[in-house]
Amino acid sequence: MHTLLHLDIDIITITILAINVILSFIVVFRGKREVTAIWAWLMVLIGLPIVGFIIYLFVGRNLTSAKIFSLQTQEVLGIDKIVENQKSLANSELQTHHFEEESSFVRLFLQNDEAILTFHNAVRIFTDGRKKFDQLFDDIQNAKHHINLEYFTIYDDEIGNELVDLLVMKAKKGVRVRVLFDQWGSHGRHAKMWKRLKDVGGQVLPFMAPRYVPITFRMNFRDHRKLVIIDGNIGYIGGLNVGDQYLGKSKKFGYWRDTHLRIEGDAVLAIQSRFFTDWNATTRKQQLTFSDDYFPKSRATSKDTTAIQIVSSGPDNSDKQIQTGYLKMFATAAESITIQSPYFIPDQAVLEVLRMAAQSGIRVRLMIPAMPDHPFVYRATEWYASQLLDVGAEIYRYDNGFLHAKMVSIDGRIASVGSANMDIRSFVLNFEANAFMYDREIAGALEKTFEIDMQKSTKLDSEYFARQPFWKHFLQQLSRLVSPIL
């Protein structure tokens, strides 16, 4: 009897494991995935029976084709008119602005993202959260017609409520206020915080959140963008979210080092277009359409000379526009590549082009944080950083708090700043937006901030990794295996 009981348990166990394997293959091969992601998910689903499927429920499901279609068809709302009108303008201006070196970048983004090239922009760089929010709040105070905000994170804390109070005041004065936030990144909907803005006419929406449940359980396909548009004349884009920790008030992280841009000029219209598309993909009842109030004539002066393309990417498009831009930058670099990213988990293409650049004598510099905010992600970052170190790249560990900046520059002439990290999640799973800038002064200034940060960093060498204990090496290897789904 005892033997038969054990036999029955063994049969049940084998049956469950067999069903688990079959379902794993069915689930993983249902939608389009990178080969590396397929193997990573098979390892999780088969290696962690039942538990693996719970993890998949949160972070593995693909975006539905219906939702992708919704995002891809926003052009019919009038935004495409701006793109088409300025495409021809950009191409003609290329010939008169001596953009021989940059022309291949411009045409690449025009082709794969319909990213218009704007020549007349003034850019201010922020590397400190307090200074950025002081300026942002001042700009909001002076808003006359509209304020559109889109953030991955807006916390219900001191700075979050300070922002909401300011928006309430402007809404009471007749300024149109819209807020789009990511429900997962903001830890919920914060109904009480937003109620006072809605009560005075402000519009607040969680990005593509389910209508009838209080929170989404889908961790992938997050709106990671950080955008603000004020009166169609001022735009913000970069890495800073809204929360006290981004002001350096977190005991865990300490000082928060980030990079954010304030833009005045024609590129603001491209940021506005991005917001319109995301807003209209989220709601059916409060759709936005083109009007001169939201896309006013440029107020740029002859001193505003930074050329910019606002490039977006996300799971609604298979072209991986920002990753393609990074690859183009790395492959084009002749002298130097400078990267700051809190997470460095490149796919094979990005890793190989960086290794090739370093082996070719190009100075490759990478700066990563000194502390993890996601342990497995950080261990994967260490492993990939060590791969660059092996071929002569310079790796710096920022020790003065937490490094959250997303900045790339090549040869002191082309730079990118935005929300996209140097990782597979930003390349494939998140909705991101970056400013690609063709301006030696701006690129030089960003590289200068990197060099200032070097003074507060430790330059890592092979001995640093050799001295690490066995458990760190094990976690680095394990994290590397599952890096396509981190």
XYZ file of C-alpha atoms in Angstrom:
486
model
C 0.000 0.000 0.000
C 2.818 2.361 0.968
C 4.669 1.498 -2.249
C 1.554 2.114 -4.352
C 1.076 5.511 -2.719
C 4.616 6.510 -3.582
C 4.087 5.242 -7.131
C 0.938 7.333 -7.492
C 2.776 10.439 -6.232
C 5.634 9.810 -8.668
C 3.189 9.449 -11.584
C 1.388 12.657 -10.603
C 4.710 14.507 -10.271
C 5.957 13.282 -13.655
C 2.619 14.181 -15.267
C 2.698 17.714 -13.813
C 6.283 18.210 -14.951
C 5.460 16.926 -18.448
C 2.443 19.218 -18.722
C 4.588 22.094 -17.436
C 7.189 21.483 -20.177
C 4.537 21.263 -22.911
C 2.789 24.421 -21.730
C 6.148 26.207 -21.473
C 6.858 25.634 -25.157
C 3.307 26.603 -26.152
C 3.388 29.835 -24.135
C 6.874 30.940 -25.203
C 6.370 30.301 -28.920
C 2.939 31.958 -29.132
C 4.232 35.421 -29.993
C 7.265 36.971 -31.622
C 10.319 36.956 -29.339
C 14.059 37.273 -29.614
C 15.849 33.909 -29.584
C 17.674 34.848 -26.381
C 14.367 35.719 -24.699
C 12.880 32.374 -25.769
C 15.710 30.441 -24.137
C 15.575 32.590 -20.999
C 11.841 32.060 -20.584
C 12.129 28.317 -21.213
C 14.750 28.153 -18.475
C 12.455 29.983 -16.033
C 9.246 28.140 -16.927
C 10.789 24.663 -16.963
C 13.248 25.251 -14.129
C 10.595 26.724 -11.829
C 7.400 24.702 -12.378
C 4.209 26.633 -11.544
C 6.253 29.484 -9.993
C 7.668 30.233 -13.434
C 4.158 30.707 -14.826
C 3.315 33.117 -12.007
C 6.404 35.137 -12.924
C 5.364 34.975 -16.582
C 1.912 36.307 -15.698
C 3.554 39.501 -14.423
C 6.462 40.063 -16.810
C 6.194 37.675 -19.746
C 2.968 38.308 -21.630
C 3.164 40.084 -24.961
C 1.225 43.239 -25.762
C -2.017 42.280 -27.482
C -2.233 42.816 -31.228
C -5.333 44.956 -30.703
C -3.431 47.359 -28.454
C -0.467 47.473 -30.848
C -2.890 48.321 -33.661
C -4.364 51.104 -31.527
C -0.929 52.619 -30.998
C 0.084 52.287 -34.636
C -3.021 54.006 -35.985
C -2.810 57.260 -34.034
C -1.459 59.028 -37.140
C -4.991 59.327 -38.521
C -5.737 61.901 -35.816
C -3.767 64.600 -37.611
C -0.332 64.210 -36.093
C 0.991 62.683 -39.301
C 0.396 66.003 -41.083
C 3.117 67.631 -39.023
C 5.503 64.791 -39.804
C 4.900 64.892 -43.544
C 5.127 68.681 -43.757
C 8.395 68.801 -41.858
C 9.942 65.781 -43.554
C 10.376 67.733 -46.749
C 11.590 70.772 -44.819
C 14.177 68.684 -42.968
C 15.495 67.109 -46.158
C 15.910 70.479 -47.868
C 17.558 72.037 -44.830
C 20.049 69.167 -44.657
C 21.601 70.481 -47.825
C 22.002 74.013 -46.498
C 23.240 73.265 -42.961
C 26.290 71.206 -43.935
C 25.017 68.068 -42.238
C 27.171 65.643 -44.215
C 28.340 63.647 -41.174
C 24.940 63.612 -39.472
C 22.758 63.095 -42.543
C 22.785 59.288 -42.223
C 21.465 59.580 -38.652
C 18.763 62.005 -39.711
C 17.550 59.821 -42.540
C 17.654 56.704 -40.367
C 15.283 58.236 -37.795
C 13.064 59.769 -40.449
C 12.718 56.328 -42.004
C 12.210 54.119 -38.942
C 10.419 56.534 -36.577
C 9.235 59.472 -38.716
C 11.316 61.593 -36.342
C 11.435 65.091 -37.791
C 14.704 67.020 -37.696
C 14.420 70.391 -35.982
C 17.257 72.912 -36.264
C 16.217 75.810 -34.080
C 16.384 74.781 -30.423
C 17.858 76.063 -27.169
C 18.833 73.314 -24.718
C 19.546 73.521 -21.007
C 21.088 70.509 -19.260
C 20.113 69.560 -15.700
C 22.104 67.061 -13.657
C 20.420 67.776 -10.310
C 16.784 67.032 -9.481
C 16.168 70.055 -7.269
C 17.353 72.489 -9.941
C 15.271 70.750 -12.592
C 12.086 70.908 -10.527
C 12.689 74.522 -9.519
C 12.822 75.469 -13.199
C 9.922 73.192 -14.152
C 7.693 74.662 -11.441
C 8.612 78.158 -12.546
C 7.661 77.281 -16.145
C 4.371 75.777 -14.969
C 3.646 78.947 -12.998
C 3.965 80.915 -16.247
C 1.834 78.567 -18.384
C -0.942 80.301 -20.330
C -2.768 77.655 -22.382
C -1.841 74.061 -21.521
C 0.394 71.796 -19.472
C 0.880 68.198 -20.635
C 2.840 65.830 -18.402
C 3.826 62.207 -18.978
C 5.902 60.355 -16.377
C 6.742 56.777 -15.527
C 6.689 57.649 -11.827
C 4.682 60.277 -9.959
C 4.760 59.402 -6.271
C 2.247 60.491 -3.657
C 4.914 62.216 -1.561
C 6.085 65.752 -0.850
C 7.302 66.730 -4.334
C 4.429 64.810 -5.981
C 1.845 66.745 -4.006
C 3.701 69.996 -4.559
C 3.369 69.368 -8.294
C -0.339 68.510 -8.008
C -1.032 71.646 -5.926
C 0.612 73.766 -8.603
C -1.377 72.070 -11.364
C -4.599 72.614 -9.414
C -3.832 76.316 -9.148
C -3.201 76.584 -12.911
C -6.339 74.567 -13.767
C -8.411 76.935 -11.661
C -7.103 79.777 -13.827
C -8.287 78.069 -16.996
C -5.052 76.383 -18.103
C -5.709 72.957 -19.652
C -3.889 70.338 -17.582
C -3.370 66.708 -18.593
C -1.349 64.089 -16.764
C -0.403 60.659 -18.077
C 1.436 58.308 -15.720
C 2.449 54.686 -15.603
C 0.384 52.818 -13.048
C 3.081 50.292 -12.170
C 5.898 52.830 -12.020
C 3.820 55.120 -9.795
C 2.816 52.283 -7.437
C -0.907 52.604 -8.149
C -3.336 55.305 -9.196
C -3.194 57.559 -6.088
C -6.877 58.424 -6.437
C -6.964 60.827 -3.483
C -3.958 62.795 -4.721
C -5.412 63.232 -8.210
C -8.980 63.909 -7.112
C -8.330 67.538 -6.269
C -6.908 68.112 -9.769
C -9.822 66.340 -11.445
C -12.282 68.365 -9.346
C -11.046 71.590 -10.997
C -11.097 70.221 -14.559
C -7.695 68.582 -14.849
C -7.487 65.305 -16.763
C -5.489 62.410 -15.306
C -5.028 58.981 -16.885
C -2.952 55.883 -16.086
C -1.213 54.805 -19.298
C -3.097 51.947 -21.004
C -4.336 50.661 -17.629
C -7.256 48.213 -17.426
C -10.540 50.056 -16.978
C -12.297 47.998 -14.362
C -9.540 46.849 -11.986
C -7.612 49.121 -9.603
C -4.135 47.974 -10.648
C -2.563 46.101 -13.544
C -0.529 42.969 -12.928
C 1.395 43.335 -16.179
C 4.904 44.565 -15.319
C 6.123 44.706 -18.913
C 5.316 47.318 -21.579
C 5.594 50.245 -19.179
C 5.384 53.898 -20.195
C 8.934 54.794 -19.171
C 8.882 58.229 -20.856
C 9.397 61.473 -18.898
C 7.902 64.343 -20.893
C 6.466 67.770 -20.142
C 5.102 70.250 -22.685
C 4.086 73.764 -21.681
C 2.148 75.941 -24.157
C 3.825 74.102 -27.044
C 6.934 76.249 -26.506
C 8.811 74.544 -23.658
C 9.543 70.837 -23.407
C 11.276 68.566 -20.908
C 12.754 65.146 -21.623
C 15.204 62.975 -19.716
C 15.611 60.554 -16.842
C 14.048 62.267 -13.822
C 10.693 61.099 -12.502
C 8.578 62.866 -9.864
C 9.350 61.747 -6.324
C 11.324 62.716 -3.247
C 14.025 60.147 -3.985
C 14.871 62.028 -7.190
C 15.737 65.011 -4.987
C 18.226 62.929 -2.991
C 15.901 62.434 -0.014
C 16.059 58.631 0.027
C 18.234 57.052 2.731
C 18.696 54.026 0.497
C 20.012 55.890 -2.550
C 21.385 59.130 -1.150
C 22.235 61.774 -3.741
C 20.425 61.146 -7.025
C 22.528 61.873 -10.116
C 20.443 62.168 -13.273
C 20.365 63.989 -16.603
C 17.370 65.924 -17.925
C 16.859 68.492 -20.703
C 14.782 71.628 -20.989
C 14.150 72.511 -24.637
C 12.753 75.632 -26.255
C 12.210 75.526 -29.982
C 10.872 73.365 -32.768
C 11.684 70.052 -31.062
C 8.940 70.796 -28.530
C 6.403 70.109 -31.297
C 7.848 66.616 -31.701
C 7.572 66.019 -27.944
C 3.984 67.255 -28.130
C 3.269 64.787 -30.935
C 4.573 61.978 -28.756
C 2.301 63.014 -25.896
C -0.731 63.260 -28.204
C -0.131 59.737 -29.499
C 0.267 58.238 -26.023
C -2.747 60.107 -24.677
C -4.988 59.015 -27.557
C -3.799 55.409 -27.216
C -4.946 55.501 -23.588
C -8.393 57.082 -23.893
C -11.300 57.015 -26.327
C -13.393 59.740 -24.726
C -10.849 62.570 -24.398
C -9.027 62.369 -27.741
C -6.678 65.155 -28.795
C -6.450 66.528 -32.324
C -4.110 68.919 -34.063
C -4.598 72.650 -33.501
C -2.411 75.743 -33.592
C -2.861 76.193 -29.848
C -0.901 73.015 -29.223
C 1.484 73.356 -32.154
C 2.224 77.104 -32.279
C 4.615 78.795 -34.650
C 8.224 78.697 -33.566
C 9.590 81.429 -31.305
C 13.185 80.362 -31.940
C 15.861 83.023 -32.393
C 19.073 83.020 -34.379
C 20.915 81.969 -31.205
C 18.878 78.745 -30.925
C 20.961 76.450 -33.110
C 20.845 72.923 -31.635
C 19.575 70.350 -34.145
C 17.408 67.667 -32.509
C 15.385 64.604 -33.402
C 12.978 63.248 -30.788
C 13.056 59.468 -31.222
C 10.565 57.081 -29.626
C 10.534 53.318 -29.327
C 8.356 50.663 -27.763
C 6.746 47.240 -28.140
C 4.274 48.737 -30.633
C 7.072 48.831 -33.206
C 9.596 46.136 -34.141
C 12.249 48.561 -35.420
C 13.776 49.247 -31.951
C 14.404 52.820 -32.996
C 16.442 53.978 -29.995
C 18.574 50.853 -29.898
C 19.181 51.278 -33.634
C 20.251 54.855 -32.938
C 22.694 53.693 -30.269
C 24.122 51.076 -32.636
C 24.521 53.713 -35.334
C 26.353 56.000 -32.902
C 28.737 53.268 -31.753
C 29.465 52.066 -35.284
C 30.069 55.637 -36.496
C 32.337 56.781 -33.647
C 35.883 57.625 -34.727
C 37.484 58.732 -31.452
C 35.332 58.214 -28.374
C 32.145 56.661 -26.975
C 30.843 57.897 -23.614
C 27.966 56.137 -21.823
C 26.166 56.664 -18.528
C 23.427 54.196 -17.618
C 22.072 52.788 -14.353
C 21.590 49.434 -16.070
C 24.014 48.026 -18.630
C 22.465 44.865 -20.086
C 23.029 45.147 -23.841
C 21.941 42.565 -26.340
C 24.595 40.781 -28.381
C 24.595 43.367 -31.181
C 25.261 46.324 -28.862
C 27.862 44.432 -26.841
C 29.777 43.329 -29.923
C 29.862 46.751 -31.572
C 31.178 48.275 -28.309
C 33.800 45.556 -27.964
C 34.828 46.075 -31.577
C 35.117 49.821 -31.023
C 37.336 49.350 -27.968
C 39.504 46.834 -29.812
C 39.831 49.332 -32.687
C 41.419 51.927 -30.430
C 38.308 54.042 -29.857
C 38.121 55.301 -26.280
C 35.063 53.621 -24.758
C 33.983 54.924 -21.336
C 31.104 53.469 -19.340
C 29.811 54.707 -15.976
C 27.472 52.592 -13.827
C 26.110 53.011 -10.268
C 27.900 51.792 -7.140
C 24.709 50.295 -5.714
C 21.913 48.095 -7.002
C 18.256 49.072 -6.973
C 17.449 45.732 -8.643
C 19.939 43.043 -7.448
C 19.754 40.680 -10.442
C 19.895 43.599 -12.866
C 22.974 44.992 -11.124
C 24.801 41.649 -11.211
C 24.067 41.353 -14.926
C 25.370 44.919 -15.348
C 28.619 43.933 -13.618
C 29.052 40.924 -15.889
C 28.556 42.896 -19.096
C 30.788 45.719 -17.840
C 33.561 43.184 -17.222
C 33.248 42.033 -20.845
C 34.023 45.561 -22.021
C 36.838 45.912 -19.519
C 38.490 42.812 -20.979
C 38.934 44.552 -24.349
C 40.249 47.853 -23.036
C 37.163 49.921 -22.225
C 37.207 52.215 -19.184
C 34.607 51.309 -16.543
C 33.718 53.777 -13.788
C 31.600 53.110 -10.709
C 29.806 56.271 -9.529
C 30.219 56.441 -5.728
C 28.408 59.681 -4.840
C 24.887 58.232 -4.480
C 22.834 56.640 -7.249
C 23.560 57.199 -10.940
C 20.324 57.227 -12.961
C 21.470 59.259 -15.992
C 20.845 57.905 -19.491
C 23.410 59.678 -21.661
C 25.383 58.641 -24.728
C 27.846 60.797 -26.670
C 30.295 60.104 -29.490
C 33.302 62.131 -30.602
C 31.989 65.200 -28.764
C 29.575 65.886 -31.636
C 26.414 63.732 -31.339
C 24.637 62.999 -28.064
C 21.484 61.323 -26.821
C 19.608 61.956 -23.568
C 16.251 60.531 -22.578
C 14.491 57.750 -20.730
C 16.098 54.726 -22.420
C 18.626 52.733 -20.435
C 21.347 50.704 -22.103
C 19.443 47.476 -21.560
C 17.176 45.007 -23.314
C 14.114 46.145 -21.343
C 14.437 49.666 -22.753
C 15.235 48.353 -26.226
C 12.256 45.982 -26.484
C 9.751 46.129 -23.620
C 9.334 49.740 -22.473
C 7.891 52.790 -24.207
C 10.825 55.229 -24.337
C 11.722 58.655 -25.745
C 15.166 60.188 -26.340
C 16.493 63.412 -27.786
C 19.269 62.824 -30.329
C 21.236 66.076 -30.632
C 23.677 67.127 -33.334
C 25.576 69.884 -31.575
C 29.236 69.921 -30.526
C 28.600 72.380 -27.713
C 25.868 70.242 -26.138
C 27.743 66.964 -26.668
C 30.872 68.531 -25.215
C 28.947 69.798 -22.183
C 27.519 66.330 -21.543
C 30.957 64.746 -21.795
C 32.223 67.393 -19.383
C 29.589 66.319 -16.822
C 30.858 62.748 -17.265
C 34.385 63.880 -16.483
C 33.182 65.751 -13.380
C 31.421 62.550 -12.289
C 34.680 60.636 -12.834
C 36.142 62.597 -9.902
C 33.442 61.019 -7.688
C 33.887 57.545 -9.121
C 36.152 54.529 -8.864
C 37.824 53.292 -12.029
C 37.342 49.538 -12.064
C 40.044 47.106 -13.146
C 40.352 43.366 -13.613
C 41.463 42.937 -9.988
C 38.179 44.480 -8.814
C 36.222 41.654 -10.427
C 38.816 38.996 -9.497
C 38.506 39.928 -5.796
C 34.726 39.508 -5.745
C 33.495 36.471 -3.784
C 32.211 33.332 -5.455
C 28.546 34.130 -4.766
C 28.788 37.404 -6.730
C 30.347 35.633 -9.704
C 27.607 33.014 -9.534
C 24.871 35.669 -9.456
C 26.523 37.523 -12.342
C 26.489 34.384 -14.480
C 22.927 33.522 -13.468
C 21.709 37.073 -14.098
C 23.403 37.094 -17.467
C 21.445 33.974 -18.498
C 18.090 35.585 -17.688
C 19.133 39.109 -18.779
C 16.842 39.093 -21.865
C 13.810 39.088 -19.532
C 15.085 41.205 -16.618
